[in-house]
Amino acid sequence: MPEITAQRYTWLKKQISLHDRHYYLQDDPLITDAQYDGLYRELISIEKEYPHWITPDSPSQKVSGYANQVFSAVEHGSPMLSLNNALSEEELVSFDRRCREGLGIEQIEYACELKFDGLAISLLYEKGILVRAATRGDGSVGENVTDNIRTIQQIPQRLQGTQTPERIEIRGEVFMSHEDFRLLNEQQKSLGAKEFANPRNAAAGSLRQLDPQITARRALSFFSYGIGELEPTGWLPTGHSELLDRYVTMGLPVCQDRVLARGFKELMVFFQSIKDRRDNLPFDIDGVVYKINAYALQNQLGYISRAPRFAIAHKFPPQEAMTRVMAIEVQVGRTGAITPVARLEPVFVGGVTLTNATLHNEDEINRKDVRVGDMVIVRRAGDVIPEVVRVILERREASSEIFQMPTNCPICQSQIERTLGETIARCTGGLFCPAQKMQAITHFAHRRAMNIDGLGEKLVAQLIEANLIYHPADLYRLGLNALVTLDRMDSKDKKLASNLLQAIENSKKTTLARLIFALGIRHVGETTAKDLAKYFGSIQAFIQAQEDDLLRVNDVGPVVTKSIQKFLAQAHNLEVIEQLIACGINPQEKASSEQVVTELFNKSFVLTGTLPTLSRDSAKALLEEAGAKVVGSVSKKTDFLLAGSDAGSKLEKAQELGIPVMTEQELLSILQRASVR
Ligand code: IVH
């Protein structure tokens, strides 16, 4: 048994050193923080059982981290240590117990802070002036990054106030906010440079730039949380919280999310409140830190190997985990949006077992170059949909192949289209695609579309579930006997079912504009549908529309034209329309050429006040029939204001802008003249 354990121990030491190199020197970790912590904990538990095996090169004997050869070395006056972790409530309870027993007191006051996910930095101020900045390095020797640190605006070159000590070493964390991380990666992308895996790596990479001008361009932030060298030592206040208060008066950035807590229960309250807010913070944290507040008590407890006994990091459950991509499939959303999804080897992360993670869209897959068989880091944070963050390229198999987006919808086989300039690819199946039918049919029945009273989302879902309808035309073939079998219908009282059938029947007497709107063509809203109806006059003319025709329609540009053409190019969609016609839905409208009143055509009207004879709605209808548009508010683009009595601010505004005001009488006589002609 010890033989196997010894082998494991040697393996762990090597692995941890390997991952330290990747994390600290290359800013390109191969495993998640949680996996690293797991390896480290296993190492410690073996060392507890076999203390005589411990060698000086064990990662437990040194603070992990590396001093890069390129920057000059800085020897820390006192070592920059790390913190032990508590991963559960039980581990926190035993930390508090150890502290109380060690000090022989009942209750301890702790300073609670956030655990920032960046990199530790030491700032040395002499006579209030920043003279040197260094990374943690291996804890004893760090890298001199003074020039780079000077480019961080939040870090003062000179401390404020007259109470500054002769020599003080401020310790804290340099990090990058989410927003700055996003901007940096966007910039890297546009330059064709490698994007950073996470804000921590981005901060580390930016700080280790040899050219301080590059660091200056990358927005870094800083929070102070500790102290190193100090002269005179008498300057030190009695507790940690007081020290941070003093830092604030000296112009140093200190995070405001900190409290003093007494006893274990209050620590848990702080932990929970920060955990709840974690996803809304503008930067990454991986837990909270508790430090015994009184320095006298801290000193009594002291240190054990590489960490203090008086402080602990209470970590959140990891949001990232590593797993394998078993397959990449595409999902079809309710609007036809195609989303590629990675099917994963099940992995436990953020409190649940994940089997799928989104890959967002084609550009994202290409950018991350995710392939079937890859080992990937997946992330599940808060309410955000779990996603594939990055690929571990070192573990890619040589035989892997670049993923190709399918050209046809996996559900209905219609073509998948991606319009130039759009990130989302869509299934062109429209009315026919089963993945889209629920939304398509609900939209079809909507009050402002075919206006089928009583046919909402829930009932549509039931009809689809019971295989009674596949597309909108099926609604017109529904019979009473089939309907009463549904859960929501009462088989004895057939009233609900017959009401629905009546509503469906009534919807046949609709307008062409409503029918066109009901088809759910992308970019064809109510107004465009009205314009199309006015222009084409019948559904038969509409489905034969050519590009030139469409472009001639009021307010229809190239985007709408393309979308209509795509819709009409799908045989399935035409089939549904033909079935609708066969069911007796065939509204006609006078085509616009016969109807247009030249003085009013394409003119923009605003209505205000009370008209002598016409209601607002009928005035609007008359204007629209004549080819005018009616809009809600007066602007420079308004052609006429149709005003009645008691007109208010709209009239004033129209007068201000010099827009002609028309009365009902004038409008009626224009219409009269047009009809006589
Ligand atoms: S105190 C002796 N306070 O966590 C303890 N560290 O594993 C010195 N960190 O190297 C650290 N937030 O980079 C302290 N509020 C905080 C912190 C914090 C983040 C980092 C720091 C340190 C590591 C310890």
XYZ file of C-alpha atoms and ligand atoms in Angstrom:
701
model
C 0.000 0.000 0.000
C 2.658 2.607 0.977
C 4.443 1.620 -2.251
C 1.469 2.780 -4.323
C 1.005 5.839 -2.108
C 4.679 6.739 -2.524
C 4.335 6.561 -6.282
C 1.222 8.700 -6.104
C 3.060 11.181 -3.859
C 5.918 11.577 -6.362
C 3.390 11.938 -9.178
C 1.468 14.613 -7.245
C 4.620 16.642 -6.578
C 5.483 16.568 -10.292
C 1.947 17.398 -11.382
C 1.608 20.327 -8.994
C 4.965 21.738 -10.135
C 3.910 21.350 -13.772
C 0.638 23.176 -13.161
C 2.395 25.895 -11.164
C 4.614 26.552 -14.185
C 1.633 26.785 -16.518
C -0.337 28.999 -14.144
C 2.369 31.386 -12.993
C 4.832 31.521 -15.860
C 2.738 30.903 -18.959
C -0.560 32.410 -17.752
C -2.187 29.475 -19.520
C -3.510 26.932 -16.994
C -4.123 23.318 -18.051
C -6.600 22.514 -15.291
C -9.209 24.359 -13.254
C -8.407 25.962 -9.902
C -10.615 23.378 -8.207
C -8.685 20.511 -9.789
C -5.431 22.108 -8.652
C -6.795 22.464 -5.129
C -7.791 18.777 -5.225
C -4.264 17.679 -6.130
C -2.804 19.927 -3.471
C -5.126 18.639 -0.763
C -4.280 15.061 -1.644
C -0.578 15.887 -1.365
C -1.102 17.435 2.081
C -3.105 14.456 3.334
C -0.321 12.056 2.279
C 2.257 14.288 3.965
C 0.220 14.258 7.170
C 0.291 10.466 7.195
C 3.933 10.105 6.107
C 5.689 13.274 7.336
C 9.133 11.663 6.876
C 8.568 11.602 3.095
C 8.442 15.383 2.857
C 11.331 16.780 0.826
C 12.284 20.474 0.521
C 11.136 20.468 -3.095
C 7.574 19.524 -2.105
C 5.100 22.198 -3.234
C 3.904 22.290 0.395
C 7.272 23.610 1.491
C 7.255 26.661 -0.704
C 4.716 29.188 -1.755
C 3.782 28.194 -5.264
C 4.560 30.718 -7.924
C 7.563 31.556 -10.007
C 9.879 34.453 -10.424
C 10.280 35.051 -14.131
C 13.890 35.412 -15.258
C 13.218 38.428 -17.453
C 12.307 40.907 -14.726
C 14.920 41.645 -12.097
C 14.515 39.817 -8.790
C 13.167 41.412 -5.630
C 13.714 39.738 -2.302
C 10.696 40.238 -0.072
C 11.435 41.642 3.390
C 8.935 39.175 4.833
C 7.620 36.259 2.763
C 4.425 36.718 0.796
C 2.381 33.768 1.975
C -0.778 32.135 0.788
C -3.967 31.162 2.571
C -5.382 27.823 3.582
C -8.792 27.052 2.150
C -12.091 26.037 3.695
C -14.320 24.382 1.119
C -17.239 23.555 3.399
C -19.073 24.788 6.455
C -17.478 21.987 8.526
C -13.998 23.105 7.543
C -14.876 26.632 8.576
C -16.244 25.430 11.916
C -12.973 23.650 12.637
C -10.944 26.730 11.628
C -12.907 28.844 14.111
C -12.544 26.126 16.791
C -8.763 25.875 16.223
C -8.449 29.666 16.543
C -10.557 29.816 19.734
C -8.759 26.889 21.320
C -5.350 28.231 20.289
C -6.107 31.598 21.883
C -8.226 30.296 24.744
C -11.063 32.752 24.092
C -14.816 32.284 23.615
C -15.504 34.392 20.575
C -13.255 35.951 17.958
C -13.689 39.091 15.897
C -12.822 38.509 12.252
C -12.217 40.998 9.463
C -14.115 39.629 6.447
C -13.115 40.540 2.906
C -13.519 39.337 -0.656
C -11.008 36.940 -2.143
C -10.048 38.705 -5.350
C -9.043 36.504 -8.245
C -5.983 38.283 -9.560
C -2.347 38.290 -8.568
C -0.666 39.378 -5.362
C 1.484 42.507 -5.517
C 3.741 44.269 -3.050
C 4.080 48.056 -3.229
C 6.906 49.677 -1.319
C 6.502 53.340 -0.325
C 9.375 55.311 1.198
C 8.542 58.697 2.694
C 5.168 58.313 1.017
C 6.584 57.777 -2.490
C 6.174 54.557 -4.473
C 9.698 53.223 -4.969
C 9.238 49.578 -5.909
C 6.557 47.110 -6.906
C 6.991 43.355 -7.031
C 5.020 40.222 -7.785
C 4.807 37.446 -5.207
C 7.046 35.151 -7.235
C 7.839 32.090 -5.126
C 6.953 33.939 -1.953
C 10.545 34.874 -1.057
C 11.715 36.336 -4.351
C 9.414 38.128 -6.778
C 9.767 40.080 -10.015
C 10.364 43.782 -10.126
C 7.390 45.206 -12.021
C 7.639 48.814 -10.823
C 7.451 50.399 -14.282
C 4.366 48.412 -15.156
C 2.656 49.065 -11.829
C 3.192 52.803 -12.258
C 0.858 52.680 -15.265
C -2.101 51.604 -13.062
C -3.980 54.802 -12.390
C -5.621 53.619 -9.174
C -2.244 53.058 -7.518
C -0.968 56.348 -6.066
C 2.594 57.392 -6.831
C 2.497 59.352 -3.580
C 0.490 58.542 -0.459
C -1.875 61.196 0.854
C -1.754 62.754 4.315
C 0.955 63.643 6.759
C 0.757 60.494 8.873
C 2.527 58.172 6.402
C 5.293 56.008 7.894
C 8.950 56.153 6.763
C 8.685 52.871 4.924
C 5.598 50.791 4.292
C 4.956 47.799 2.059
C 1.332 47.620 0.945
C 0.150 44.231 -0.221
C -2.855 43.667 -2.383
C -4.271 42.211 -5.559
C -4.004 43.403 -9.144
C -6.932 42.213 -11.241
C -8.960 42.992 -14.339
C -12.676 43.832 -14.273
C -15.103 41.853 -16.421
C -15.720 44.834 -18.675
C -12.021 45.516 -19.234
C -11.438 41.814 -19.846
C -14.158 41.758 -22.480
C -12.724 44.830 -24.203
C -9.195 43.425 -24.125
C -10.258 40.110 -25.659
C -12.258 41.926 -28.305
C -9.146 43.864 -29.160
C -6.984 40.722 -29.168
C -9.505 39.125 -31.515
C -9.445 42.034 -33.937
C -5.630 41.960 -33.910
C -5.656 38.216 -34.527
C -3.788 37.740 -31.225
C -4.482 34.957 -28.716
C -7.390 35.695 -26.395
C -6.990 35.283 -22.629
C -8.683 32.386 -20.861
C -10.004 34.499 -17.967
C -9.536 37.907 -16.287
C -6.873 36.527 -13.936
C -4.674 35.343 -16.794
C -5.299 38.585 -18.640
C -4.197 40.600 -15.585
C -1.093 38.448 -15.087
C -0.209 38.580 -18.782
C -0.673 42.346 -18.878
C 1.437 42.956 -15.800
C 4.276 40.819 -17.137
C 4.586 42.844 -20.337
C 8.161 43.887 -20.949
C 6.965 47.118 -22.470
C 5.168 49.236 -19.840
C 3.337 51.063 -22.630
C 1.457 47.855 -23.380
C 0.552 47.456 -19.698
C -0.639 51.058 -19.711
C -3.118 50.266 -22.483
C -4.627 47.366 -20.557
C -6.910 48.534 -17.801
C -5.835 46.923 -14.535
C -7.361 47.478 -11.110
C -6.018 47.113 -7.597
C -7.294 46.523 -4.044
C -5.088 46.676 -0.929
C -5.558 43.957 1.711
C -2.372 43.593 3.732
C 0.953 44.857 4.974
C 4.574 43.695 4.738
C 7.553 45.752 5.838
C 6.908 48.702 8.133
C 9.075 51.376 9.741
C 8.510 52.536 12.413
C 6.625 49.437 13.583
C 4.806 51.536 16.181
C 2.779 53.071 13.322
C 0.670 49.892 13.078
C -2.906 50.233 14.393
C -4.344 47.548 16.693
C -6.276 45.648 14.074
C -6.526 44.790 10.393
C -9.791 46.611 9.811
C -8.292 49.833 11.253
C -5.290 49.385 8.935
C -7.551 49.267 5.892
C -9.438 52.366 7.139
C -6.104 54.140 7.337
C -5.213 52.972 3.799
C -8.367 54.672 2.539
C -7.282 58.005 4.026
C -3.886 57.520 2.375
C -5.540 57.330 -1.058
C -5.086 53.578 -1.509
C -7.913 51.583 -3.113
C -9.670 49.322 -0.601
C -12.737 47.259 -1.486
C -15.839 48.467 0.355
C -17.298 44.989 0.701
C -15.760 44.243 4.089
C -17.249 43.785 7.552
C -16.248 42.802 11.061
C -17.940 39.600 12.213
C -18.062 37.869 15.586
C -18.128 34.109 15.710
C -18.847 31.459 13.159
C -22.508 32.355 12.507
C -21.718 35.899 11.418
C -18.988 34.567 9.119
C -21.598 32.411 7.400
C -23.937 35.399 6.991
C -21.152 37.330 5.235
C -20.278 34.307 3.089
C -23.876 33.830 1.989
C -24.490 37.502 1.243
C -21.393 37.730 -0.949
C -22.210 34.417 -2.648
C -25.635 35.813 -3.573
C -24.071 38.926 -5.055
C -21.139 37.214 -6.718
C -22.554 37.201 -10.239
C -23.343 40.901 -10.063
C -19.876 42.010 -8.984
C -17.888 43.734 -11.735
C -14.847 41.492 -11.130
C -14.061 37.845 -10.338
C -13.804 36.547 -6.799
C -13.389 32.930 -5.834
C -14.473 33.196 -2.225
C -14.114 35.356 0.861
C -11.265 35.726 3.361
C -11.567 35.862 7.152
C -8.694 37.270 9.170
C -8.583 37.555 12.950
C -8.816 41.300 13.349
C -6.553 42.000 16.351
C -2.853 41.904 15.425
C -1.979 40.816 18.971
C -4.101 37.680 18.505
C -2.750 37.091 14.969
C 0.789 37.077 16.349
C -0.119 34.622 19.083
C -1.325 32.091 16.557
C 1.445 32.640 14.018
C 2.088 30.624 10.853
C 2.286 27.055 9.686
C 4.566 26.304 6.706
C 3.304 28.510 3.924
C 0.141 30.000 5.452
C -1.037 31.941 8.499
C -3.047 30.134 11.188
C -5.108 33.260 11.837
C -6.725 33.562 8.410
C -8.566 31.359 5.956
C -10.043 31.623 2.469
C -13.639 30.349 2.376
C -14.008 29.302 -1.241
C -17.162 29.162 -3.327
C -17.963 25.906 -5.077
C -16.051 25.883 -8.355
C -17.890 27.261 -11.393
C -15.567 25.594 -13.825
C -14.749 21.968 -14.490
C -12.981 19.916 -17.112
C -14.675 17.294 -19.233
C -14.744 15.770 -22.710
C -16.908 16.826 -25.658
C -18.672 13.657 -26.799
C -20.540 15.259 -29.696
C -21.530 18.628 -31.097
C -25.149 18.962 -32.141
C -27.276 21.880 -33.174
C -30.545 22.859 -31.520
C -33.357 24.698 -33.244
C -34.970 27.420 -31.170
C -38.560 28.644 -31.298
C -37.601 31.323 -33.786
C -35.535 28.986 -35.919
C -32.262 30.178 -34.378
C -29.647 27.449 -34.642
C -27.498 26.983 -31.532
C -24.598 24.549 -31.500
C -24.455 22.557 -28.261
C -21.669 20.396 -26.873
C -22.790 17.036 -25.468
C -20.475 16.403 -22.546
C -19.207 13.529 -20.519
C -21.255 14.260 -17.361
C -19.393 16.515 -14.944
C -20.358 18.043 -11.597
C -20.021 21.825 -11.539
C -21.711 24.750 -9.785
C -23.855 22.312 -7.804
C -25.322 20.279 -10.705
C -24.291 17.579 -13.148
C -23.818 19.037 -16.600
C -24.306 17.002 -19.751
C -24.665 19.876 -22.230
C -23.052 23.267 -22.652
C -23.795 25.914 -25.206
C -21.298 26.859 -27.876
C -23.402 29.962 -28.709
C -22.925 30.219 -32.487
C -20.708 29.362 -35.422
C -18.288 32.244 -34.835
C -17.806 31.200 -31.216
C -17.090 27.583 -32.171
C -14.569 28.729 -34.755
C -12.972 31.182 -32.374
C -12.579 28.592 -29.640
C -11.973 25.822 -32.183
C -13.995 23.298 -30.189
C -13.909 19.807 -31.705
C -15.547 16.485 -30.906
C -13.256 14.548 -28.534
C -11.637 17.677 -27.060
C -11.058 18.132 -23.341
C -12.672 21.433 -22.456
C -13.286 23.731 -19.517
C -16.992 24.238 -18.941
C -18.459 26.948 -16.785
C -21.765 27.242 -14.967
C -22.150 30.566 -13.194
C -25.396 31.629 -11.514
C -28.324 31.786 -13.889
C -26.109 31.947 -16.944
C -26.483 29.067 -19.430
C -23.560 26.646 -18.982
C -20.944 27.235 -21.663
C -17.732 25.818 -23.047
C -15.042 28.303 -22.052
C -11.964 26.920 -23.775
C -10.223 23.878 -25.127
C -7.181 22.276 -23.521
C -5.160 22.123 -26.726
C -2.389 20.101 -25.084
C -4.832 17.226 -24.729
C -6.250 17.281 -28.235
C -6.037 14.085 -30.232
C -4.187 14.346 -33.548
C -7.096 12.783 -35.403
C -9.602 15.481 -34.334
C -11.463 17.330 -37.048
C -12.622 20.942 -37.290
C -16.369 21.187 -36.639
C -18.553 22.121 -39.610
C -21.982 23.665 -39.077
C -24.688 21.593 -40.792
C -26.293 23.103 -43.879
C -29.751 21.673 -43.150
C -32.037 21.843 -40.154
C -31.729 18.622 -38.114
C -35.470 18.713 -37.400
C -37.121 19.556 -40.734
C -34.208 19.329 -43.196
C -34.918 22.845 -44.535
C -31.877 24.849 -45.454
C -30.014 26.691 -42.701
C -29.257 30.262 -43.675
C -26.968 32.825 -42.168
C -27.423 36.362 -43.384
C -24.264 38.348 -43.957
C -23.439 40.410 -40.871
C -25.578 38.278 -38.527
C -24.118 35.884 -35.987
C -27.139 33.626 -35.723
C -27.882 31.035 -38.366
C -31.553 30.157 -38.842
C -33.657 27.337 -40.141
C -35.678 28.584 -43.107
C -38.431 26.009 -42.410
C -40.697 28.667 -40.908
C -44.255 27.354 -40.662
C -43.202 23.827 -41.476
C -40.382 23.219 -38.983
C -41.742 21.279 -35.968
C -39.244 23.036 -33.694
C -40.794 26.335 -34.653
C -44.398 25.290 -35.023
C -45.481 26.013 -31.464
C -44.421 29.647 -31.777
C -45.534 29.839 -35.415
C -49.064 28.606 -34.676
C -49.467 30.763 -31.565
C -48.412 33.791 -33.574
C -50.761 32.796 -36.394
C -53.729 32.716 -34.006
C -52.777 35.964 -32.245
C -55.356 38.686 -31.774
C -53.536 41.003 -34.161
C -52.946 38.223 -36.702
C -55.782 35.773 -37.541
C -57.472 36.652 -34.258
C -58.602 33.165 -33.219
C -60.258 33.837 -29.907
C -59.277 31.422 -27.126
C -56.357 29.821 -28.956
C -53.328 30.660 -26.809
C -49.952 29.060 -26.229
C -51.195 26.375 -23.806
C -53.934 25.121 -26.070
C -51.618 25.165 -29.089
C -49.129 23.058 -27.093
C -51.868 20.544 -26.303
C -53.039 20.343 -29.889
C -49.468 19.700 -31.030
C -48.897 17.177 -28.246
C -52.037 15.276 -29.265
C -50.791 15.255 -32.880
C -53.930 17.117 -33.953
C -52.038 19.910 -35.700
C -48.667 20.158 -37.422
C -48.975 23.571 -39.032
C -51.492 26.469 -39.101
C -53.611 25.061 -41.948
C -54.440 22.016 -39.785
C -56.458 24.295 -37.496
C -59.129 24.550 -40.195
C -59.509 20.777 -40.313
C -60.132 20.303 -36.590
C -63.403 18.636 -35.637
C -65.476 18.619 -32.456
C -64.818 14.955 -31.656
C -61.060 15.384 -31.744
C -61.155 18.584 -29.668
C -63.219 17.210 -26.786
C -60.554 14.556 -26.121
C -58.142 17.289 -24.956
C -57.554 17.775 -21.218
C -58.621 21.372 -21.272
C -61.921 20.612 -22.992
C -64.878 19.196 -21.173
C -66.105 16.068 -22.943
C -69.670 16.494 -21.611
C -70.017 20.202 -22.090
C -68.911 20.708 -25.652
C -69.270 24.457 -25.422
C -65.561 25.292 -25.126
C -64.697 23.135 -28.097
C -67.480 24.465 -30.278
C -66.579 28.054 -29.342
C -63.057 27.394 -30.503
C -64.275 25.902 -33.772
C -66.479 28.948 -34.278
C -63.523 31.265 -33.613
C -61.448 29.337 -36.142
C -64.257 29.565 -38.668
C -64.638 33.330 -38.054
C -60.934 33.871 -38.633
C -61.369 32.868 -42.274
C -62.996 36.250 -42.929
C -59.821 38.154 -42.371
C -57.888 40.884 -44.146
C -54.930 40.216 -46.400
C -52.711 42.306 -44.106
C -53.589 40.112 -41.132
C -52.994 36.934 -43.126
C -49.565 38.102 -44.297
C -48.646 39.160 -40.759
C -49.891 35.782 -39.437
C -47.403 33.902 -41.620
C -44.670 34.997 -39.194
C -42.101 35.965 -41.807
C -39.012 37.422 -40.193
C -38.927 41.237 -40.381
C -42.564 41.393 -41.539
C -44.419 43.127 -38.738
C -47.946 44.500 -38.792
C -47.097 47.693 -40.654
C -45.056 45.972 -43.344
C -47.829 43.391 -43.725
C -50.292 46.248 -44.340
C -48.005 47.764 -46.966
C -47.561 44.401 -48.664
C -51.297 43.734 -48.646
C -51.970 47.129 -50.150
C -49.444 46.556 -52.892
C -50.229 42.973 -53.880
C -53.975 42.849 -53.259
C -54.143 39.054 -52.934
C -52.218 36.214 -51.352
C -51.750 34.649 -54.798
C -50.031 37.794 -56.052
C -47.969 37.989 -52.877
C -46.542 34.467 -53.133
C -45.395 35.178 -56.666
C -43.671 38.402 -55.664
C -40.389 39.093 -57.398
C -37.541 41.092 -55.935
C -38.331 44.270 -57.943
C -41.958 44.163 -56.849
C -41.040 43.808 -53.212
C -38.543 46.640 -53.350
C -41.254 48.894 -54.742
C -43.474 48.405 -51.697
C -43.582 51.268 -49.242
C -40.858 50.912 -46.558
C -39.676 47.520 -47.816
C -35.906 47.468 -48.259
C -33.369 44.791 -49.136
C -33.425 43.082 -45.701
C -37.200 42.563 -45.666
C -37.154 41.583 -49.342
C -34.486 38.908 -48.714
C -36.390 37.563 -45.764
C -39.656 37.296 -47.727
C -37.894 35.666 -50.649
C -36.253 33.117 -48.364
C -39.592 32.304 -46.789
C -41.321 31.906 -50.128
C -38.468 29.830 -51.539
C -39.258 27.041 -49.075
C -41.667 24.598 -50.694
C -43.101 23.727 -47.257
C -44.166 27.278 -46.603
C -45.919 27.561 -49.953
C -47.664 24.282 -49.278
C -49.081 25.630 -46.026
C -50.280 28.818 -47.746
C -51.933 26.819 -50.497
C -53.714 24.695 -47.921
C -54.931 27.857 -46.202
C -56.351 29.089 -49.496
C -57.963 25.684 -50.064
C -59.621 26.002 -46.625
C -61.322 29.156 -47.870
C -58.979 31.849 -46.612
C -58.575 34.149 -49.546
C -58.908 37.802 -48.580
C -58.690 40.351 -51.356
C -57.710 43.947 -51.112
C -57.755 46.583 -53.799
C -54.194 46.779 -55.078
C -52.511 50.057 -54.213
C -52.177 51.380 -57.755
C -55.958 51.808 -57.955
C -56.280 53.254 -54.520
C -53.494 55.725 -54.081
C -54.397 59.359 -53.633
C -51.352 61.143 -54.924
C -51.528 64.064 -52.530
C -51.548 61.655 -49.587
C -49.491 58.723 -50.813
C -46.476 58.014 -48.622
C -47.137 61.134 -46.555
C -46.650 60.942 -42.850
C -49.585 62.160 -40.702
C -49.995 62.854 -37.026
C -53.529 63.084 -35.590
C -54.480 65.364 -32.714
C -57.566 66.814 -31.020
C -61.207 65.839 -31.618
C -62.314 65.725 -35.253
C -65.842 67.029 -36.040
C -67.278 63.814 -37.532
C -64.600 61.134 -37.822
C -63.306 59.043 -34.952
C -59.528 58.767 -34.679
C -59.656 55.167 -35.870
C -61.716 55.892 -38.958
C -59.570 58.907 -39.887
C -56.525 56.637 -39.557
C -58.147 53.952 -41.704
C -59.083 56.482 -44.418
C -55.566 57.879 -44.493
C -53.969 54.452 -44.637
C -56.286 53.322 -47.391
C -55.175 56.343 -49.379
C -51.534 55.333 -48.950
C -50.595 57.666 -46.099
C -48.844 56.633 -42.912
C -50.078 57.596 -39.473
C -47.470 58.024 -36.759
C -47.708 58.952 -33.088
C -45.569 62.021 -32.614
C -44.610 65.157 -34.481
C -41.074 65.391 -35.839
C -39.257 67.069 -38.698
C -40.270 64.103 -40.847
C -44.005 64.679 -40.339
C -45.749 65.923 -43.511
C -49.141 66.951 -42.076
C -50.864 67.367 -38.760
C -54.558 66.455 -38.932
C -55.976 68.567 -36.125
C -59.418 68.820 -34.529
C -60.649 70.884 -31.599
C -58.724 70.998 -28.297
C -55.448 70.176 -30.015
C -52.620 70.597 -27.531
C -48.855 70.273 -27.565
C -48.714 68.439 -30.886
C -50.235 71.448 -32.612
C -47.747 73.773 -30.951
C -44.848 71.576 -31.995
C -46.119 71.327 -35.599
C -46.410 75.104 -35.762
C -42.914 75.471 -34.350
C -41.530 73.146 -37.016
C -43.585 74.779 -39.779
C -45.540 71.589 -40.524
C -48.827 72.200 -42.428
C -51.983 71.626 -40.394
C -54.950 69.963 -42.153
C -58.570 69.944 -41.004
C -60.999 67.058 -41.370
C -62.865 69.091 -43.971
C -59.722 69.500 -46.072
C -58.921 65.804 -45.821
C -62.406 64.778 -46.854
C -62.374 67.060 -49.856
C -59.014 65.658 -51.033
C -60.473 62.156 -50.772
C -63.629 63.245 -52.568
C -61.690 64.779 -55.433
C -59.641 61.586 -55.751
C -62.688 59.349 -55.958
C -64.372 61.589 -58.573
C -61.289 61.500 -60.754
S -4.361 37.931 2.475
C -0.962 35.811 4.524
N -6.580 38.845 1.477
O -5.183 34.970 -2.228
C -2.135 35.984 3.704
N -5.219 37.465 0.108
O -4.018 32.231 -1.297
C -1.910 36.899 2.583
N -6.092 37.131 -2.154
O -1.742 35.369 -2.484
C -3.041 37.082 1.717
N -7.903 38.348 -1.914
O -3.200 36.772 -4.000
C -5.486 38.099 1.259
N -8.587 39.754 0.696
C -7.480 39.018 0.489
C -7.243 38.390 -0.745
C -6.083 37.610 -0.891
C -7.192 37.604 -2.744
C -5.115 36.224 -2.792
C -3.703 36.693 -2.691
C -2.998 35.609 -1.972
C -3.894 34.431 -2.160
C -3.809 33.541 -0.972
